[in-house]
Short mmCIF file of C-alpha atoms in Angstrom, two decimals:
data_model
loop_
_atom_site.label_atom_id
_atom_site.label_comp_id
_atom_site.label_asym_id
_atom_site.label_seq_id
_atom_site.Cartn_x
_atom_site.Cartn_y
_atom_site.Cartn_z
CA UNK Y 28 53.09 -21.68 29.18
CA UNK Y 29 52.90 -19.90 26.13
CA UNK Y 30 52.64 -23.67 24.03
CA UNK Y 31 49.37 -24.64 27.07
CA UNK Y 32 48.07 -20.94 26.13
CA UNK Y 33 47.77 -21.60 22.41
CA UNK Y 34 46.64 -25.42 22.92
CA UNK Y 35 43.99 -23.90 25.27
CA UNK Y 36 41.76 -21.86 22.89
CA UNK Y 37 42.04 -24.61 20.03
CA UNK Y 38 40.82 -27.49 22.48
CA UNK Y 39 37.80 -25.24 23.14
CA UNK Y 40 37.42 -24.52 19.46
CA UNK Y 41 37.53 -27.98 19.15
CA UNK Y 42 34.84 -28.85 21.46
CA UNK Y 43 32.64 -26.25 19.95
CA UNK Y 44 32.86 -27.67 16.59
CA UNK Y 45 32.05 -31.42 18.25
CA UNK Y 46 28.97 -30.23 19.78
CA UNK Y 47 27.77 -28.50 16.67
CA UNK Y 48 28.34 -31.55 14.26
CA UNK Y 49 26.84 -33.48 17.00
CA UNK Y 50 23.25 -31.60 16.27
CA UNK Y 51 23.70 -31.37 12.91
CA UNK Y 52 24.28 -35.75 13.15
CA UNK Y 53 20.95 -36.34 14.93
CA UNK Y 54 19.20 -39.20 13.18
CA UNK Y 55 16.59 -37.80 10.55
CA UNK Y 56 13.82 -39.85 11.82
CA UNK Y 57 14.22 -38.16 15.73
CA UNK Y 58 14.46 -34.95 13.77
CA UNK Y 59 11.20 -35.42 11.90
CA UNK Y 60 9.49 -36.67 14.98
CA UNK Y 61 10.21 -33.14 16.86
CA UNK Y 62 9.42 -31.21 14.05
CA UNK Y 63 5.28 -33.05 13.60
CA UNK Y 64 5.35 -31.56 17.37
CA UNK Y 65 6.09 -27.54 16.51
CA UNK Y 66 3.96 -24.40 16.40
CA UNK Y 67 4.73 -23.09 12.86
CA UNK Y 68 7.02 -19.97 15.07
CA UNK Y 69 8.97 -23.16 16.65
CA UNK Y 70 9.25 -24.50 12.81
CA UNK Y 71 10.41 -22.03 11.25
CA UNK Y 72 13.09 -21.60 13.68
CA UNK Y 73 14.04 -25.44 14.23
CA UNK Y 74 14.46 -25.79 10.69
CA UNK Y 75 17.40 -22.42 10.16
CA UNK Y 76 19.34 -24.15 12.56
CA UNK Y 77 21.66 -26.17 10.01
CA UNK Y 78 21.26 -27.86 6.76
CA UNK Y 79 20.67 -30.97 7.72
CA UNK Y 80 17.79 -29.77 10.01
CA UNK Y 81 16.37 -28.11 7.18
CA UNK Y 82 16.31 -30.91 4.71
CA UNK Y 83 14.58 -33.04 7.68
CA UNK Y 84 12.00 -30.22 7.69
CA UNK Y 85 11.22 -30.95 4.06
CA UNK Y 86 9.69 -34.46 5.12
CA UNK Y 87 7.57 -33.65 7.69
CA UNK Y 88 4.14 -31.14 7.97
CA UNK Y 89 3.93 -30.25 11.41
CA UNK Y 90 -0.06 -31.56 12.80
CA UNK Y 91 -0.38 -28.07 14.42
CA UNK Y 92 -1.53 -25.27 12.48
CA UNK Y 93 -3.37 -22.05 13.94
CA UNK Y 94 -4.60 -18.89 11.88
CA UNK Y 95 -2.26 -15.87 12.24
CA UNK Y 96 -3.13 -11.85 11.96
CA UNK Y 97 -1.30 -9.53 9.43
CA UNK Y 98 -1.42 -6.25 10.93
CA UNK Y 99 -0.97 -3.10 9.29
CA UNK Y 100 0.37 0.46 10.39
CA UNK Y 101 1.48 3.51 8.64
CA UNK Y 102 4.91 2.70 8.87
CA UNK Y 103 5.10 -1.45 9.56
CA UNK Y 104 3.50 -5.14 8.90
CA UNK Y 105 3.64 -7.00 11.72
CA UNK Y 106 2.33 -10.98 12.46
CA UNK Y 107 0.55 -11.49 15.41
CA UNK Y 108 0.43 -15.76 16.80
CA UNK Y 109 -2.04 -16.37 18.73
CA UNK Y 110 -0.14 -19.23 20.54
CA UNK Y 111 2.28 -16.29 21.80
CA UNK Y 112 -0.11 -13.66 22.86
CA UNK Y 113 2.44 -11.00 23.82
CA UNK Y 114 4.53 -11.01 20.64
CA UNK Y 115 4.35 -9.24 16.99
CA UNK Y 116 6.74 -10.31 14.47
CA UNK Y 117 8.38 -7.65 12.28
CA UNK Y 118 8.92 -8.68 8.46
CA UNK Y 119 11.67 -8.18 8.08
CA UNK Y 120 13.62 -6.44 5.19
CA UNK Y 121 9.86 -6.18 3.17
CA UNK Y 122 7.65 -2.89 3.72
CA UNK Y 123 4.06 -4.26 2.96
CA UNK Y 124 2.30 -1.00 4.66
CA UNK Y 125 2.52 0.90 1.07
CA UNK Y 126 0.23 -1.63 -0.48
CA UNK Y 127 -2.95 -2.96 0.16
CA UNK Y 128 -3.27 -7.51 0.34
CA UNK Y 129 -6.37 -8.55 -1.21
CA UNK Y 130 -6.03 -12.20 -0.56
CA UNK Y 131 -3.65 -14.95 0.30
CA UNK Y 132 -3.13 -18.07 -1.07
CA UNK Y 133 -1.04 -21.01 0.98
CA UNK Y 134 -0.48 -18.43 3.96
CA UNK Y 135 2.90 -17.27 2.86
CA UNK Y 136 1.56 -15.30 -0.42
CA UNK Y 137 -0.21 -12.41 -0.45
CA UNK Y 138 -1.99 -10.15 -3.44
CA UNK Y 139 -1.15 -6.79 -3.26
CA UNK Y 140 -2.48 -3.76 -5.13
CA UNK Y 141 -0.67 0.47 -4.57
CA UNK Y 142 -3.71 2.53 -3.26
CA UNK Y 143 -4.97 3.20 -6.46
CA UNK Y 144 -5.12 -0.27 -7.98
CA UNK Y 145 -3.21 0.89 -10.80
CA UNK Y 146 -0.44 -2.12 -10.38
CA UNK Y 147 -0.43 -5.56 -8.77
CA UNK Y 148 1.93 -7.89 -7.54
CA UNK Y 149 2.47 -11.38 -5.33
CA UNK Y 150 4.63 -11.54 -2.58
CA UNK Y 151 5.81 -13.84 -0.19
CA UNK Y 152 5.83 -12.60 3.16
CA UNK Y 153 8.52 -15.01 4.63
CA UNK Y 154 10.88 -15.42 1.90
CA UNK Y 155 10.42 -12.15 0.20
CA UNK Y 156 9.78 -13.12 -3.22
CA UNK Y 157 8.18 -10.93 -5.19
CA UNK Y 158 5.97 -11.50 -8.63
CA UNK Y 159 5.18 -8.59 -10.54
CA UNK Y 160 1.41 -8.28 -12.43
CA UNK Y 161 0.70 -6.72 -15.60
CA UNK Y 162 -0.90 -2.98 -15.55
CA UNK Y 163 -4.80 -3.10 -14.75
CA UNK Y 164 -5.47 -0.97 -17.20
CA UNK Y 165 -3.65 -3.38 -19.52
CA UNK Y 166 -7.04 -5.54 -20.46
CA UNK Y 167 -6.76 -7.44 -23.66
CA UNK Y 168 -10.21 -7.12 -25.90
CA UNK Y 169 -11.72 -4.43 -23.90
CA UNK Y 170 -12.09 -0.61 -22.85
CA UNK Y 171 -8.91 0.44 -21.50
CA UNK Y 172 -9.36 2.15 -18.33
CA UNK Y 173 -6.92 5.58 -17.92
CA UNK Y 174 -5.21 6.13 -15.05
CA UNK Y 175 -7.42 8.84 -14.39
CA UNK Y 176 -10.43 6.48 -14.07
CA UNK Y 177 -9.24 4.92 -11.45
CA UNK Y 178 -10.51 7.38 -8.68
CA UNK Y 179 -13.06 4.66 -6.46
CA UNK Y 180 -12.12 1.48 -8.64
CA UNK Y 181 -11.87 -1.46 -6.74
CA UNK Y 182 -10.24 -4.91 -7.36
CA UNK Y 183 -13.18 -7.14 -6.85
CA UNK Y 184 -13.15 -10.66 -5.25
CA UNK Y 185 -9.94 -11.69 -6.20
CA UNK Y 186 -8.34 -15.28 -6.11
CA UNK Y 187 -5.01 -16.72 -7.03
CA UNK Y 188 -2.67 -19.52 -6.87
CA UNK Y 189 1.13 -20.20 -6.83
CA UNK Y 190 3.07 -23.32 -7.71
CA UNK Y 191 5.89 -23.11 -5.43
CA UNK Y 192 8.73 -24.89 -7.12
CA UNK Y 193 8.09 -23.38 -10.15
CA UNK Y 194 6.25 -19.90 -9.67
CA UNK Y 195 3.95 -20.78 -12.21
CA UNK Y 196 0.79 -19.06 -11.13
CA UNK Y 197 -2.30 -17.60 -11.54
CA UNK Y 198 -4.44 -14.72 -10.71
CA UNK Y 199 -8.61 -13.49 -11.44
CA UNK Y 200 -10.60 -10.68 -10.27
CA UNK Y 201 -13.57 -9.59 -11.37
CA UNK Y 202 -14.44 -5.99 -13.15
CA UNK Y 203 -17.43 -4.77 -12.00
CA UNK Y 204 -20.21 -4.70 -14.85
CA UNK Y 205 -17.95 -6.47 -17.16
CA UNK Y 206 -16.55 -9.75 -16.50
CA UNK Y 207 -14.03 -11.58 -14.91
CA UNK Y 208 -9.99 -11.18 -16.07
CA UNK Y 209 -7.01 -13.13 -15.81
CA UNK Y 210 -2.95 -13.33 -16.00
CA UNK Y 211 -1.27 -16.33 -16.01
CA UNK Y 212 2.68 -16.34 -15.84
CA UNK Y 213 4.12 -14.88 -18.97
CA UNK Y 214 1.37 -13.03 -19.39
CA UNK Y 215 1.39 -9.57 -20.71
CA UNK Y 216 -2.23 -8.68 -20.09
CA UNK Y 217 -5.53 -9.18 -18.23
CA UNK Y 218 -7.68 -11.44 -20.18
CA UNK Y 219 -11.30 -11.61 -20.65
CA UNK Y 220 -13.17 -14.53 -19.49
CA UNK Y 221 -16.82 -14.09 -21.69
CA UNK Y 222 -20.29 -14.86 -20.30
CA UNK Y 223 -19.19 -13.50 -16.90
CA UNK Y 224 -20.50 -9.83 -16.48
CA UNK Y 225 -22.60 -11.12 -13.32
CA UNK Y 226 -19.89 -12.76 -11.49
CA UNK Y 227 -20.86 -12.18 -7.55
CA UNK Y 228 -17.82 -14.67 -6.48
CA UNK Y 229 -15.18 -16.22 -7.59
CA UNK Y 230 -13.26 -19.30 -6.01
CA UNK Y 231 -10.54 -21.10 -7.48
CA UNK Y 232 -9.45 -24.62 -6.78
CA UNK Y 233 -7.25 -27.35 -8.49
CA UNK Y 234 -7.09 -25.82 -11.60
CA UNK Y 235 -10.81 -24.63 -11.87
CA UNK Y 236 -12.58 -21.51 -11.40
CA UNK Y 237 -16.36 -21.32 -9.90
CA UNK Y 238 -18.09 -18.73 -10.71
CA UNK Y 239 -21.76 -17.40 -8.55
CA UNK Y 240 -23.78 -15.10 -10.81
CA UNK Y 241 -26.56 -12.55 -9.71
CA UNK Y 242 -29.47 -14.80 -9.59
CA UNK Y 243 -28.12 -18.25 -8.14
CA UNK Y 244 -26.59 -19.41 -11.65
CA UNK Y 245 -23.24 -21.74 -11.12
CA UNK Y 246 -20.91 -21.90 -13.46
CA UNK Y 247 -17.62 -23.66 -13.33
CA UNK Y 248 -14.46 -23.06 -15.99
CA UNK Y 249 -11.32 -25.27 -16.92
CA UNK Y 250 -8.18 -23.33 -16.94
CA UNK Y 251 -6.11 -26.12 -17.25
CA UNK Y 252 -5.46 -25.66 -20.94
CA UNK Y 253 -4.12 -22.10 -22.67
CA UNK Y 254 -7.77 -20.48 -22.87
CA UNK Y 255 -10.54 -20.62 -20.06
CA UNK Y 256 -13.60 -23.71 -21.22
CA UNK Y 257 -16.50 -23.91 -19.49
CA UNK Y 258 -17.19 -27.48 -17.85
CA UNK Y 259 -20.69 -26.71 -15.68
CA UNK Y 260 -23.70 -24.45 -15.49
CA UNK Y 261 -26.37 -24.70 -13.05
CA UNK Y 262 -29.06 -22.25 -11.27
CA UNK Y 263 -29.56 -22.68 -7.37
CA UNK Y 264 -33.22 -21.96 -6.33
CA UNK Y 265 -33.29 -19.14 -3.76
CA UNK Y 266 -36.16 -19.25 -1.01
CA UNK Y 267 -38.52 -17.23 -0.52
CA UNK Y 268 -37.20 -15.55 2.69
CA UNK Y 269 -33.43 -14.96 0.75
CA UNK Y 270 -32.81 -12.40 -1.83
CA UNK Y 271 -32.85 -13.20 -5.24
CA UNK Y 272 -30.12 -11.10 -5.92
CA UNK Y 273 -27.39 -13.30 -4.93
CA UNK Y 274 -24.52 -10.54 -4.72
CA UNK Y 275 -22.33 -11.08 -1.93
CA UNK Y 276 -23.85 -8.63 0.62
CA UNK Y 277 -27.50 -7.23 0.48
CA UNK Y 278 -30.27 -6.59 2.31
CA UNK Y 279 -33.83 -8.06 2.45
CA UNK Y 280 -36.69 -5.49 1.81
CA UNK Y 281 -39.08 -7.59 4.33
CA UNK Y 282 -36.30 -7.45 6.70
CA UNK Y 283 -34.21 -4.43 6.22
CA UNK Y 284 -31.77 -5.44 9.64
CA UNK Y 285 -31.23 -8.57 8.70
CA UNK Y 286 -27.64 -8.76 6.05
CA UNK Y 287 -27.27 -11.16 3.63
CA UNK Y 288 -23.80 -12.24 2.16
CA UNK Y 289 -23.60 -15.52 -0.15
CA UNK Y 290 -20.64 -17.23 -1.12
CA UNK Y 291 -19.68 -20.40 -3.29
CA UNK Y 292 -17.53 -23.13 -1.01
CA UNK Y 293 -15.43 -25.71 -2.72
CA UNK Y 294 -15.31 -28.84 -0.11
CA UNK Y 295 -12.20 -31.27 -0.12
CA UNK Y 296 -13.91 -33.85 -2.47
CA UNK Y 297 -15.07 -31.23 -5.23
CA UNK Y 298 -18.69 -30.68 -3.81
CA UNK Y 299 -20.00 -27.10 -5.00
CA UNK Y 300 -21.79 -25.30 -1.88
CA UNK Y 301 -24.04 -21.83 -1.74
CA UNK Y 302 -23.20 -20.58 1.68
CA UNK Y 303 -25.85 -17.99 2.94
CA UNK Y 304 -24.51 -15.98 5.95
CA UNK Y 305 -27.29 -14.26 8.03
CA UNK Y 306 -26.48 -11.36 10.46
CA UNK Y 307 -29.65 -10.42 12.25
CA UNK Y 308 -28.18 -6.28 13.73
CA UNK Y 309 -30.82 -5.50 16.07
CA UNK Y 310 -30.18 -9.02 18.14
CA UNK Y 311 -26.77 -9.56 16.76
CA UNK Y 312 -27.21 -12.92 15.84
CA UNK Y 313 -25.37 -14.99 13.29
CA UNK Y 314 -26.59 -17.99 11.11
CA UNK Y 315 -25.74 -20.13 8.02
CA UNK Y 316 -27.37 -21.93 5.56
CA UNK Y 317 -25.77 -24.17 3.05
CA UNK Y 318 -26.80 -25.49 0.14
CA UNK Y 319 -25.63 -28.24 -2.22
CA UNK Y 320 -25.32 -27.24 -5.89
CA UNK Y 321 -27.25 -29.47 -8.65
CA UNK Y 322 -24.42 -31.81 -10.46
CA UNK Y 323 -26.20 -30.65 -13.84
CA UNK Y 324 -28.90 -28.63 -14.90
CA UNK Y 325 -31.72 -26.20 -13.51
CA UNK Y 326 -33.04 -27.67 -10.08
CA UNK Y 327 -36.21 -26.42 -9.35
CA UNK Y 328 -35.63 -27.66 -5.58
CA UNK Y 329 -32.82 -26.06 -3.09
CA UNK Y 330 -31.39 -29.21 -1.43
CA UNK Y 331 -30.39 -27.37 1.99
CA UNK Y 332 -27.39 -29.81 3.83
CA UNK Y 333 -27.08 -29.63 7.95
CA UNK Y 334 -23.55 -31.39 8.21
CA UNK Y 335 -20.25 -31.16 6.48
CA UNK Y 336 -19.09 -34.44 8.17
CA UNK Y 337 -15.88 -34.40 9.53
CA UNK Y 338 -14.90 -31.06 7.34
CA UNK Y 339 -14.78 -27.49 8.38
CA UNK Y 340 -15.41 -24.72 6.89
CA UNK Y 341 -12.92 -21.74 5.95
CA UNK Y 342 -15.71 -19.12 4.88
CA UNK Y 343 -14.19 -16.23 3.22
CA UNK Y 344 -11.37 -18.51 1.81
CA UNK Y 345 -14.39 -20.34 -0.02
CA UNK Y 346 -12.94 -24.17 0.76
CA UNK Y 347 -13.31 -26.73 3.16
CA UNK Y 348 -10.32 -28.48 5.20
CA UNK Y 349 -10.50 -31.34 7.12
CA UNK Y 350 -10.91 -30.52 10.62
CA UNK Y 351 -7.84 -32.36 12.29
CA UNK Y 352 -5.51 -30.72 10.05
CA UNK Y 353 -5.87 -27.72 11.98
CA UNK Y 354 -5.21 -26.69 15.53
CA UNK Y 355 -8.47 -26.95 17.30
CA UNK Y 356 -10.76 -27.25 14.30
CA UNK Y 357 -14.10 -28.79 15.17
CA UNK Y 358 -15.63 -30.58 12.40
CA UNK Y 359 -19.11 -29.59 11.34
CA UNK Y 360 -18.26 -25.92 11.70
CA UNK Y 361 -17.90 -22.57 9.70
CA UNK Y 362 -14.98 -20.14 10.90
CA UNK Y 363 -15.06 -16.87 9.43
CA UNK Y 364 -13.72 -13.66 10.15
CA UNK Y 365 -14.87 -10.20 11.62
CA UNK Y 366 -14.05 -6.78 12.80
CA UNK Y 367 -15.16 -3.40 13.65
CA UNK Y 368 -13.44 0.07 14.66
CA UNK Y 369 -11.62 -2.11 17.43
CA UNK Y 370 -11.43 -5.48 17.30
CA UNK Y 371 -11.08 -7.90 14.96
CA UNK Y 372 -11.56 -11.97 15.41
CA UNK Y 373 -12.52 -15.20 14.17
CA UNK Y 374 -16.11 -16.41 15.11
CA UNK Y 375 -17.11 -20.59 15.01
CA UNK Y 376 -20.49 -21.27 13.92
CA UNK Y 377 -21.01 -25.22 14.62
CA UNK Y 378 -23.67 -26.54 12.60
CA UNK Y 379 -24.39 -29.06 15.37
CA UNK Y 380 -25.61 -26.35 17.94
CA UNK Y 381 -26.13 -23.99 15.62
CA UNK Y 382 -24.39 -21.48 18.02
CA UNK Y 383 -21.14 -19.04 17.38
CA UNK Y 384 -18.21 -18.76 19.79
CA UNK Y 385 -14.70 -16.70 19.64
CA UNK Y 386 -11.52 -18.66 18.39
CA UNK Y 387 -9.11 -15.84 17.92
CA UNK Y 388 -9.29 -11.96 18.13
CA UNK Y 389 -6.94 -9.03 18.15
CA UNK Y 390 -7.19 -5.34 20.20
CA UNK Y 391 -6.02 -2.64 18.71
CA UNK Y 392 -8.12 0.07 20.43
CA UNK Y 393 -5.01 1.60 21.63
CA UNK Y 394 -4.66 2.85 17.63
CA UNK Y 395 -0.97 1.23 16.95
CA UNK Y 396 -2.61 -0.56 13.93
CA UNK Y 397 -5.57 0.15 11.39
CA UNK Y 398 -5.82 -2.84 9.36
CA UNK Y 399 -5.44 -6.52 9.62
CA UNK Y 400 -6.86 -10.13 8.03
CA UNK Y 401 -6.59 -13.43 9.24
CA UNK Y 402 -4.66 -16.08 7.48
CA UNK Y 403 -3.76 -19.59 7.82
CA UNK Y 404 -0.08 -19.95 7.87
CA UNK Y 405 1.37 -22.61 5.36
CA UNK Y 406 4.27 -24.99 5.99
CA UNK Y 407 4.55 -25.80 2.65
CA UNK Y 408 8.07 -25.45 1.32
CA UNK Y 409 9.52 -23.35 -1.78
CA UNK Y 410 12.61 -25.19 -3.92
#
């Protein structure tokens, strides 16, 4: 008996072991195949269940991708999926309700700035990885700011990007009534870009930075090298019934409740947009108009476009994506965010009906959470 009672618990230890090398032994191709079927939640799971899981992972982006909400309390971050309406998601083991994110880049990497914009840093919201920033008030070539300046600054349309096997990476905001600064890695200070004073938006793609100044003038930048070199300048004509001033959210003085907010949008092939957004408040009615920018020169014509083909566009990100890369993208379309003292959501203007519907949106009336921004989570893998 006491031989059977020993043999007993190492059979079963035995079979245990079996059955987990058994899943771990699935064929990589079946294992890619289920993972091109997961919700990003399902992904990220599937993929911690063993090594060999993980590595089949690696090969595969899953087809279905749906925005997320990063929600804010005085003593949490939490993730909100859509797909899973009655679950938040803790991050665990990282505390990002001390710090303010300014943007995102890849949907795992967030800016973040302290309340008084006195430091930055990047972190990574799933695998915890955190970049440190030089000091603001560390600006190479210009006034240094005190800290006791700082009272009301603001970091101003800020954009970055982060290489993920290597952590190379780089980050720009603009100074308001001074120019635009940047810190690559190594970097010990915020450096000047010249000629940009009035900057209105900043987007940054593949390498190159495009710049909207006050009055419709485009200009594009090469950071691909050590020092910034400017490739492109061109003024877009505004119409008569849009403001001159092209900052990124004014008012008409022939129509006082109608806002205004323009934006530059880099499309998938390189094309350089101006994206008007038109909120009419008395009949609270939204509208777009998008222009194509000149390849060279001053146009003295605005060459308005009414389709983006089979692209979609991701407003306040500044890009366009192609619209079956994303869960429920229409092509043709503009999705951009908004929010008020109680709800917050994405809206989908289609440039076919020229009507806006609902995709996502978020209640927090019940006062559990006082901040949040929309983000597109990204499957892409660190080293």
């Amino acid at each position: 008996m006491e031989t059977e009672e020993k043999q007993n618990p190492n059979s079963h230890e035995l079979i245990i072991r079996d059955t987990r090398n058994a899943w771990s032994e699935l064929p990589a191709d079946l294992l890619v195949t289920v993972f091109e079927r997961l919700g990003y939640a399902n992904f990220q799971r599937a993929k911690s269940i063993c090594s060999s899981w993980h590595s089949a992972s690696r090969q595969c982006v899953p087809k279905k991708k749906i925005h997320w909400l990063i929600l804010n309390s005085k003593d949490s971050c939490m993730l909100f999926n859509p797909e899973e309406k009655d679950k938040l998601y803790q991050t665990q083991d990282l505390d990002l309700s001390k710090g303010d994110w300014i943007a995102t880049y890849g949907g795992s990497w967030f800016l973040m700035s302290d309340d008084l914009c006195t430091n930055l840093y990047i972190v990574n919201i799933f695998t915890h990885e955190i970049i440190n920033l030089p000091p603001v008030e560390s600006q190479l070539g210009m006034r240094k700011m005190k800290r006791d300046e700082y009272n009301g600054f603001t970091i101003l349309s800020p954009v970055f990007w982060v290489d993920e096997k290597t952590k190379d990476y780089i980050v720009l905001w603009r100074l308001e009534y001074s120019c635009v600064v940047y810190s690559k890695k190594g970097d010990m200070f915020w450096n000047p870009i010249p000629k940009t004073s009035d900057c209105y938006d900043v987007v940054y793609k593949n390498h190159k930075l495009y710049l909207l100044g006050r009055y419709g003038v485009v200009r594009i930048f090469s950071l691909a090298g050590e020092t910034p070199q400017e490739s492109f300048l061109c003024r877009v004509p505004t119409p008569n019934n849009e403001p001159f001033d092209q900052r990124l959210e004014v008012r008409h003085w022939r129509n006082p409740w109608t806002r205004y907010r323009t934006k530059l949008v880099v499309t998938v092939t390189g094309q350089v947009l101006k994206v008007v957004q038109l909120y009419k408040y008395l009949s609270r009615v939204w509208s777009f108009r998008v222009y194509k920018v000149c390849s060279s020169g001053f146009s003295k014509k605005k060459k308005q476009i009414k389709s983006l083909g089979d692209e979609t566009m991701l407003f306040e990100q500044g890009i366009t994506v192609l619209a079956n890369d994303v869960e429920g993208f229409i092509s043709n379309a503009i999705y951009f965010s908004y929010g008020d003292e109680d709800t917050t959501g994405i809206l989908v203007f289609d440039l076919n009906t020229r009507k806006v519907e609902p995709l996502h949106k978020y209640d927090w009336s019940s006062g559990q959470f006082f901040g949040g921004q929309w983000f597109l989570p990204s499957f892409t893998h660190s080293s």
